[in-house]
Amino acid sequence: MEKTTSSTSRRKNMRSADRERQILEETVRFFAEHGFEGQTRELAKRLGVSHAVIYRHFESKQALIERVYEHVYTSRWRSSWNELVVNRSIPLEERLVQFYREYAQCVFEYEWVRIFISAGLKSYGLPERYLAIIRSRIIRPAVMELRHDLGLPERLPSEPEEELFWGLHGGVFYLAIRKFIYATNTPEDVDRTVVRTVRSFMSGIRSQIASDD
């Protein structure tokens, strides 16, 4: 009897986990299409479940939004990127080329871009949190690595120095915005375009920081 009860419990838990995953995946698509102002009652209709089922798995709409953020953004961040940017055995430009090629593979996605923009417009605070990760793990380390390459004194990055690298980051991300927000033509070979973007930006950034210091 205990064995049967245990087996039944596992099946119920698995069904619950599957339902939660189904809700989360459909929520990602729903928010990408309608933004965070989309109503959970409409989401429930799309799922073919009652409104109460959603809140059985997620205690509030804010909790659901938080799970979407984790699923779409933080879970895709690769810890290897943190190490790559400061790996001085590889030329800095090549490190950034590798990072942005891999990064583009993660962000050039309909749901990723549209949810990110929607969250910013509706002040949910998610883009600010994500961009804080970009700043601390990519932008600031890249500035310090470039200063090292140029033989400049070690110090914390200045705001103008950080802005130069934000320009590079924005240049790559704007390709995704053009495609998924503005629905305009974008290069078919995104990988090659990203490489050219990084190399051209780095040339200007390098000379600007050297002349400013």
PDB file of C-alpha atoms in Angstrom:
ATOM      1  CA  MET A   1       0.000   0.000   0.000  1.00  0.00           C
ATOM      2  CA  GLU A   2       2.836   2.395   0.870  1.00  0.00           C
ATOM      3  CA  LYS A   3       4.476   1.650  -2.454  1.00  0.00           C
ATOM      4  CA  THR A   4       1.263   2.451  -4.355  1.00  0.00           C
ATOM      5  CA  THR A   5       0.753   5.683  -2.402  1.00  0.00           C
ATOM      6  CA  SER A   6       4.347   6.731  -3.069  1.00  0.00           C
ATOM      7  CA  SER A   7       3.990   6.001  -6.787  1.00  0.00           C
ATOM      8  CA  THR A   8       0.719   7.948  -6.961  1.00  0.00           C
ATOM      9  CA  SER A   9       2.321  10.891  -5.182  1.00  0.00           C
ATOM     10  CA  ARG A  10       5.208  10.978  -7.658  1.00  0.00           C
ATOM     11  CA  ARG A  11       2.775  10.978 -10.586  1.00  0.00           C
ATOM     12  CA  LYS A  12       0.814  13.844  -9.057  1.00  0.00           C
ATOM     13  CA  ASN A  13       4.004  15.824  -8.426  1.00  0.00           C
ATOM     14  CA  MET A  14       5.144  15.221 -11.988  1.00  0.00           C
ATOM     15  CA  ARG A  15       1.799  16.374 -13.360  1.00  0.00           C
ATOM     16  CA  SER A  16       2.047  19.489 -11.193  1.00  0.00           C
ATOM     17  CA  ALA A  17       5.566  20.223 -12.453  1.00  0.00           C
ATOM     18  CA  ASP A  18       4.464  19.698 -16.048  1.00  0.00           C
ATOM     19  CA  ARG A  19       1.503  22.030 -15.585  1.00  0.00           C
ATOM     20  CA  GLU A  20       3.715  24.701 -14.043  1.00  0.00           C
ATOM     21  CA  ARG A  21       6.153  24.435 -16.952  1.00  0.00           C
ATOM     22  CA  GLN A  22       3.264  24.647 -19.435  1.00  0.00           C
ATOM     23  CA  ILE A  23       1.940  27.783 -17.739  1.00  0.00           C
ATOM     24  CA  LEU A  24       5.376  29.380 -17.672  1.00  0.00           C
ATOM     25  CA  GLU A  25       6.149  28.683 -21.325  1.00  0.00           C
ATOM     26  CA  GLU A  26       2.764  29.976 -22.494  1.00  0.00           C
ATOM     27  CA  THR A  27       3.144  33.029 -20.236  1.00  0.00           C
ATOM     28  CA  VAL A  28       6.430  33.888 -21.940  1.00  0.00           C
ATOM     29  CA  ARG A  29       4.711  33.834 -25.338  1.00  0.00           C
ATOM     30  CA  PHE A  30       1.691  35.732 -23.974  1.00  0.00           C
ATOM     31  CA  PHE A  31       3.741  38.543 -22.426  1.00  0.00           C
ATOM     32  CA  ALA A  32       5.900  38.781 -25.562  1.00  0.00           C
ATOM     33  CA  GLU A  33       2.735  39.434 -27.601  1.00  0.00           C
ATOM     34  CA  HIS A  34       0.746  41.588 -25.151  1.00  0.00           C
ATOM     35  CA  GLY A  35       3.278  42.997 -22.703  1.00  0.00           C
ATOM     36  CA  PHE A  36       2.959  42.742 -18.944  1.00  0.00           C
ATOM     37  CA  GLU A  37      -0.376  44.549 -19.031  1.00  0.00           C
ATOM     38  CA  GLY A  38      -1.872  41.373 -20.514  1.00  0.00           C
ATOM     39  CA  GLN A  39      -4.513  39.964 -18.168  1.00  0.00           C
ATOM     40  CA  THR A  40      -3.998  36.586 -16.534  1.00  0.00           C
ATOM     41  CA  ARG A  41      -7.650  35.732 -17.260  1.00  0.00           C
ATOM     42  CA  GLU A  42      -6.840  35.958 -20.970  1.00  0.00           C
ATOM     43  CA  LEU A  43      -3.752  33.849 -20.361  1.00  0.00           C
ATOM     44  CA  ALA A  44      -5.925  31.225 -18.650  1.00  0.00           C
ATOM     45  CA  LYS A  45      -8.225  31.121 -21.705  1.00  0.00           C
ATOM     46  CA  ARG A  46      -5.243  30.500 -23.963  1.00  0.00           C
ATOM     47  CA  LEU A  47      -4.109  27.704 -21.695  1.00  0.00           C
ATOM     48  CA  GLY A  48      -7.580  26.215 -21.538  1.00  0.00           C
ATOM     49  CA  VAL A  49      -7.597  26.245 -17.748  1.00  0.00           C
ATOM     50  CA  SER A  50      -9.428  28.162 -15.049  1.00  0.00           C
ATOM     51  CA  HIS A  51      -7.980  31.387 -13.698  1.00  0.00           C
ATOM     52  CA  ALA A  52      -7.500  29.670 -10.336  1.00  0.00           C
ATOM     53  CA  VAL A  53      -5.154  27.077 -11.843  1.00  0.00           C
ATOM     54  CA  ILE A  54      -2.564  29.746 -12.639  1.00  0.00           C
ATOM     55  CA  TYR A  55      -2.623  31.027  -9.067  1.00  0.00           C
ATOM     56  CA  ARG A  56      -2.361  27.512  -7.742  1.00  0.00           C
ATOM     57  CA  HIS A  57       1.146  27.438  -9.206  1.00  0.00           C
ATOM     58  CA  PHE A  58       2.074  31.130  -8.985  1.00  0.00           C
ATOM     59  CA  GLU A  59       0.829  33.082  -5.986  1.00  0.00           C
ATOM     60  CA  SER A  60       0.486  36.399  -7.837  1.00  0.00           C
ATOM     61  CA  LYS A  61       0.995  38.030 -11.195  1.00  0.00           C
ATOM     62  CA  GLN A  62       4.198  39.568  -9.845  1.00  0.00           C
ATOM     63  CA  ALA A  63       5.460  36.096  -8.920  1.00  0.00           C
ATOM     64  CA  LEU A  64       4.667  34.949 -12.454  1.00  0.00           C
ATOM     65  CA  ILE A  65       6.558  37.915 -13.916  1.00  0.00           C
ATOM     66  CA  GLU A  66       9.512  37.094 -11.671  1.00  0.00           C
ATOM     67  CA  ARG A  67       9.587  33.521 -12.945  1.00  0.00           C
ATOM     68  CA  VAL A  68       9.452  34.777 -16.523  1.00  0.00           C
ATOM     69  CA  TYR A  69      12.470  36.985 -15.779  1.00  0.00           C
ATOM     70  CA  GLU A  70      14.399  34.052 -14.345  1.00  0.00           C
ATOM     71  CA  HIS A  71      13.384  31.743 -17.195  1.00  0.00           C
ATOM     72  CA  VAL A  72      14.100  34.139 -20.066  1.00  0.00           C
ATOM     73  CA  TYR A  73      17.024  36.159 -18.699  1.00  0.00           C
ATOM     74  CA  THR A  74      19.012  35.019 -15.683  1.00  0.00           C
ATOM     75  CA  SER A  75      18.870  31.297 -16.503  1.00  0.00           C
ATOM     76  CA  ARG A  76      20.511  31.979 -19.861  1.00  0.00           C
ATOM     77  CA  TRP A  77      23.436  33.905 -18.464  1.00  0.00           C
ATOM     78  CA  ARG A  78      26.593  31.832 -18.848  1.00  0.00           C
ATOM     79  CA  SER A  79      29.082  31.960 -15.991  1.00  0.00           C
ATOM     80  CA  SER A  80      31.828  31.366 -18.565  1.00  0.00           C
ATOM     81  CA  TRP A  81      31.228  34.887 -19.896  1.00  0.00           C
ATOM     82  CA  ASN A  82      32.395  36.430 -16.619  1.00  0.00           C
ATOM     83  CA  GLU A  83      35.672  34.538 -16.882  1.00  0.00           C
ATOM     84  CA  LEU A  84      36.080  35.152 -20.609  1.00  0.00           C
ATOM     85  CA  VAL A  85      36.120  38.953 -20.352  1.00  0.00           C
ATOM     86  CA  VAL A  86      39.059  38.948 -17.921  1.00  0.00           C
ATOM     87  CA  ASN A  87      41.033  36.112 -19.536  1.00  0.00           C
ATOM     88  CA  ARG A  88      44.250  37.876 -20.536  1.00  0.00           C
ATOM     89  CA  SER A  89      45.571  34.880 -22.426  1.00  0.00           C
ATOM     90  CA  ILE A  90      43.208  35.995 -25.229  1.00  0.00           C
ATOM     91  CA  PRO A  91      43.391  39.472 -26.850  1.00  0.00           C
ATOM     92  CA  LEU A  92      40.615  41.679 -25.477  1.00  0.00           C
ATOM     93  CA  GLU A  93      39.023  42.286 -28.872  1.00  0.00           C
ATOM     94  CA  GLU A  94      38.802  38.540 -29.469  1.00  0.00           C
ATOM     95  CA  ARG A  95      37.263  38.042 -26.018  1.00  0.00           C
ATOM     96  CA  LEU A  96      34.557  40.573 -26.801  1.00  0.00           C
ATOM     97  CA  VAL A  97      33.981  39.147 -30.269  1.00  0.00           C
ATOM     98  CA  GLN A  98      33.426  35.721 -28.705  1.00  0.00           C
ATOM     99  CA  PHE A  99      31.177  37.097 -25.982  1.00  0.00           C
ATOM    100  CA  TYR A 100      28.945  39.086 -28.320  1.00  0.00           C
ATOM    101  CA  ARG A 101      28.668  36.251 -30.821  1.00  0.00           C
ATOM    102  CA  GLU A 102      27.449  33.947 -28.056  1.00  0.00           C
ATOM    103  CA  TYR A 103      25.333  36.670 -26.466  1.00  0.00           C
ATOM    104  CA  ALA A 104      23.596  37.397 -29.760  1.00  0.00           C
ATOM    105  CA  GLN A 105      22.607  33.740 -30.007  1.00  0.00           C
ATOM    106  CA  CYS A 106      20.777  34.141 -26.679  1.00  0.00           C
ATOM    107  CA  VAL A 107      19.069  37.493 -27.213  1.00  0.00           C
ATOM    108  CA  PHE A 108      18.104  37.334 -30.889  1.00  0.00           C
ATOM    109  CA  GLU A 109      14.777  35.815 -29.970  1.00  0.00           C
ATOM    110  CA  TYR A 110      11.249  37.208 -30.274  1.00  0.00           C
ATOM    111  CA  GLU A 111      10.255  36.610 -26.651  1.00  0.00           C
ATOM    112  CA  TRP A 112      13.554  37.835 -25.174  1.00  0.00           C
ATOM    113  CA  VAL A 113      13.511  41.188 -26.950  1.00  0.00           C
ATOM    114  CA  ARG A 114       9.819  41.997 -26.715  1.00  0.00           C
ATOM    115  CA  ILE A 115       9.511  41.157 -23.020  1.00  0.00           C
ATOM    116  CA  PHE A 116      12.635  43.187 -22.267  1.00  0.00           C
ATOM    117  CA  ILE A 117      11.270  46.272 -24.023  1.00  0.00           C
ATOM    118  CA  SER A 118       7.786  45.853 -22.551  1.00  0.00           C
ATOM    119  CA  ALA A 119       9.194  45.543 -19.031  1.00  0.00           C
ATOM    120  CA  GLY A 120      11.129  48.780 -19.484  1.00  0.00           C
ATOM    121  CA  LEU A 121       8.105  50.698 -20.721  1.00  0.00           C
ATOM    122  CA  LYS A 122       5.918  49.529 -17.844  1.00  0.00           C
ATOM    123  CA  SER A 123       8.552  50.152 -15.132  1.00  0.00           C
ATOM    124  CA  TYR A 124       8.654  46.617 -13.784  1.00  0.00           C
ATOM    125  CA  GLY A 125      12.345  47.050 -12.942  1.00  0.00           C
ATOM    126  CA  LEU A 126      13.477  43.916 -14.754  1.00  0.00           C
ATOM    127  CA  PRO A 127      15.620  45.621 -17.415  1.00  0.00           C
ATOM    128  CA  GLU A 128      17.382  47.677 -14.731  1.00  0.00           C
ATOM    129  CA  ARG A 129      18.285  44.497 -12.865  1.00  0.00           C
ATOM    130  CA  TYR A 130      19.486  42.787 -16.023  1.00  0.00           C
ATOM    131  CA  LEU A 131      21.507  45.783 -17.202  1.00  0.00           C
ATOM    132  CA  ALA A 132      23.138  45.941 -13.765  1.00  0.00           C
ATOM    133  CA  ILE A 133      24.440  42.436 -14.510  1.00  0.00           C
ATOM    134  CA  ILE A 134      25.752  43.586 -17.882  1.00  0.00           C
ATOM    135  CA  ARG A 135      27.460  46.565 -16.263  1.00  0.00           C
ATOM    136  CA  SER A 136      29.116  44.670 -13.429  1.00  0.00           C
ATOM    137  CA  ARG A 137      30.137  41.560 -15.378  1.00  0.00           C
ATOM    138  CA  ILE A 138      30.893  42.907 -18.842  1.00  0.00           C
ATOM    139  CA  ILE A 139      31.057  46.709 -19.190  1.00  0.00           C
ATOM    140  CA  ARG A 140      33.212  47.604 -16.180  1.00  0.00           C
ATOM    141  CA  PRO A 141      35.599  44.635 -16.509  1.00  0.00           C
ATOM    142  CA  ALA A 142      36.023  45.417 -20.225  1.00  0.00           C
ATOM    143  CA  VAL A 143      36.995  49.030 -19.427  1.00  0.00           C
ATOM    144  CA  MET A 144      39.584  47.890 -16.894  1.00  0.00           C
ATOM    145  CA  GLU A 145      40.948  45.278 -19.292  1.00  0.00           C
ATOM    146  CA  LEU A 146      41.340  47.888 -22.016  1.00  0.00           C
ATOM    147  CA  ARG A 147      43.110  50.254 -19.632  1.00  0.00           C
ATOM    148  CA  HIS A 148      45.493  47.413 -18.825  1.00  0.00           C
ATOM    149  CA  ASP A 149      46.090  46.767 -22.531  1.00  0.00           C
ATOM    150  CA  LEU A 150      46.862  50.437 -23.079  1.00  0.00           C
ATOM    151  CA  GLY A 151      49.272  50.562 -20.156  1.00  0.00           C
ATOM    152  CA  LEU A 152      47.128  53.098 -18.307  1.00  0.00           C
ATOM    153  CA  PRO A 153      46.966  53.343 -14.501  1.00  0.00           C
ATOM    154  CA  GLU A 154      44.579  50.904 -12.858  1.00  0.00           C
ATOM    155  CA  ARG A 155      41.462  52.556 -11.446  1.00  0.00           C
ATOM    156  CA  LEU A 156      37.723  52.185 -11.438  1.00  0.00           C
ATOM    157  CA  PRO A 157      36.081  52.958 -14.805  1.00  0.00           C
ATOM    158  CA  SER A 158      34.848  56.492 -15.324  1.00  0.00           C
ATOM    159  CA  GLU A 159      31.359  57.217 -16.601  1.00  0.00           C
ATOM    160  CA  PRO A 160      32.615  58.333 -20.055  1.00  0.00           C
ATOM    161  CA  GLU A 161      34.640  55.121 -20.363  1.00  0.00           C
ATOM    162  CA  GLU A 162      31.641  52.998 -19.484  1.00  0.00           C
ATOM    163  CA  GLU A 163      29.492  54.891 -21.976  1.00  0.00           C
ATOM    164  CA  LEU A 164      31.850  53.925 -24.789  1.00  0.00           C
ATOM    165  CA  PHE A 165      31.290  50.250 -24.029  1.00  0.00           C
ATOM    166  CA  TRP A 166      27.550  50.775 -23.599  1.00  0.00           C
ATOM    167  CA  GLY A 167      27.662  52.095 -27.158  1.00  0.00           C
ATOM    168  CA  LEU A 168      29.165  48.796 -28.267  1.00  0.00           C
ATOM    169  CA  HIS A 169      26.595  46.785 -26.321  1.00  0.00           C
ATOM    170  CA  GLY A 170      23.748  48.876 -27.687  1.00  0.00           C
ATOM    171  CA  GLY A 171      25.070  48.522 -31.221  1.00  0.00           C
ATOM    172  CA  VAL A 172      24.770  44.750 -31.012  1.00  0.00           C
ATOM    173  CA  PHE A 173      21.381  44.767 -29.272  1.00  0.00           C
ATOM    174  CA  TYR A 174      19.918  47.276 -31.725  1.00  0.00           C
ATOM    175  CA  LEU A 175      20.052  44.610 -34.429  1.00  0.00           C
ATOM    176  CA  ALA A 176      17.589  42.579 -32.365  1.00  0.00           C
ATOM    177  CA  ILE A 177      15.382  45.620 -31.746  1.00  0.00           C
ATOM    178  CA  ARG A 178      15.209  46.331 -35.478  1.00  0.00           C
ATOM    179  CA  LYS A 179      14.136  42.768 -36.142  1.00  0.00           C
ATOM    180  CA  PHE A 180      11.671  42.076 -33.321  1.00  0.00           C
ATOM    181  CA  ILE A 181      10.359  45.534 -32.415  1.00  0.00           C
ATOM    182  CA  TYR A 182      10.473  47.548 -35.630  1.00  0.00           C
ATOM    183  CA  ALA A 183      10.134  44.528 -37.954  1.00  0.00           C
ATOM    184  CA  THR A 184      12.600  46.048 -40.409  1.00  0.00           C
ATOM    185  CA  ASN A 185      15.134  44.261 -42.553  1.00  0.00           C
ATOM    186  CA  THR A 186      18.220  43.028 -40.727  1.00  0.00           C
ATOM    187  CA  PRO A 187      21.324  41.237 -42.025  1.00  0.00           C
ATOM    188  CA  GLU A 188      20.819  37.539 -42.692  1.00  0.00           C
ATOM    189  CA  ASP A 189      24.279  36.770 -41.327  1.00  0.00           C
ATOM    190  CA  VAL A 190      23.887  38.129 -37.795  1.00  0.00           C
ATOM    191  CA  ASP A 191      27.068  36.456 -36.595  1.00  0.00           C
ATOM    192  CA  ARG A 192      29.226  38.200 -39.180  1.00  0.00           C
ATOM    193  CA  THR A 193      27.513  41.533 -38.527  1.00  0.00           C
ATOM    194  CA  VAL A 194      28.156  41.214 -34.784  1.00  0.00           C
ATOM    195  CA  VAL A 195      31.840  40.523 -35.389  1.00  0.00           C
ATOM    196  CA  ARG A 196      32.183  43.583 -37.641  1.00  0.00           C
ATOM    197  CA  THR A 197      30.292  45.718 -35.115  1.00  0.00           C
ATOM    198  CA  VAL A 198      32.565  44.697 -32.245  1.00  0.00           C
ATOM    199  CA  ARG A 199      35.758  45.246 -34.238  1.00  0.00           C
ATOM    200  CA  SER A 200      34.724  48.677 -35.494  1.00  0.00           C
ATOM    201  CA  PHE A 201      33.582  49.838 -32.059  1.00  0.00           C
ATOM    202  CA  MET A 202      36.729  48.566 -30.384  1.00  0.00           C
ATOM    203  CA  SER A 203      38.903  50.539 -32.771  1.00  0.00           C
ATOM    204  CA  GLY A 204      37.150  53.759 -31.809  1.00  0.00           C
ATOM    205  CA  ILE A 205      36.925  52.931 -28.096  1.00  0.00           C
ATOM    206  CA  ARG A 206      40.619  52.114 -27.894  1.00  0.00           C
ATOM    207  CA  SER A 207      41.726  55.398 -29.451  1.00  0.00           C
ATOM    208  CA  GLN A 208      39.219  57.458 -27.438  1.00  0.00           C
ATOM    209  CA  ILE A 209      40.234  56.077 -24.049  1.00  0.00           C
ATOM    210  CA  ALA A 210      43.910  56.453 -24.883  1.00  0.00           C
ATOM    211  CA  SER A 211      43.448  60.106 -25.822  1.00  0.00           C
ATOM    212  CA  ASP A 212      41.179  60.933 -22.871  1.00  0.00           C
ATOM    213  CA  ASP A 213      43.440  59.637 -20.127  1.00  0.00           C
TER     214      ASP A 213
END
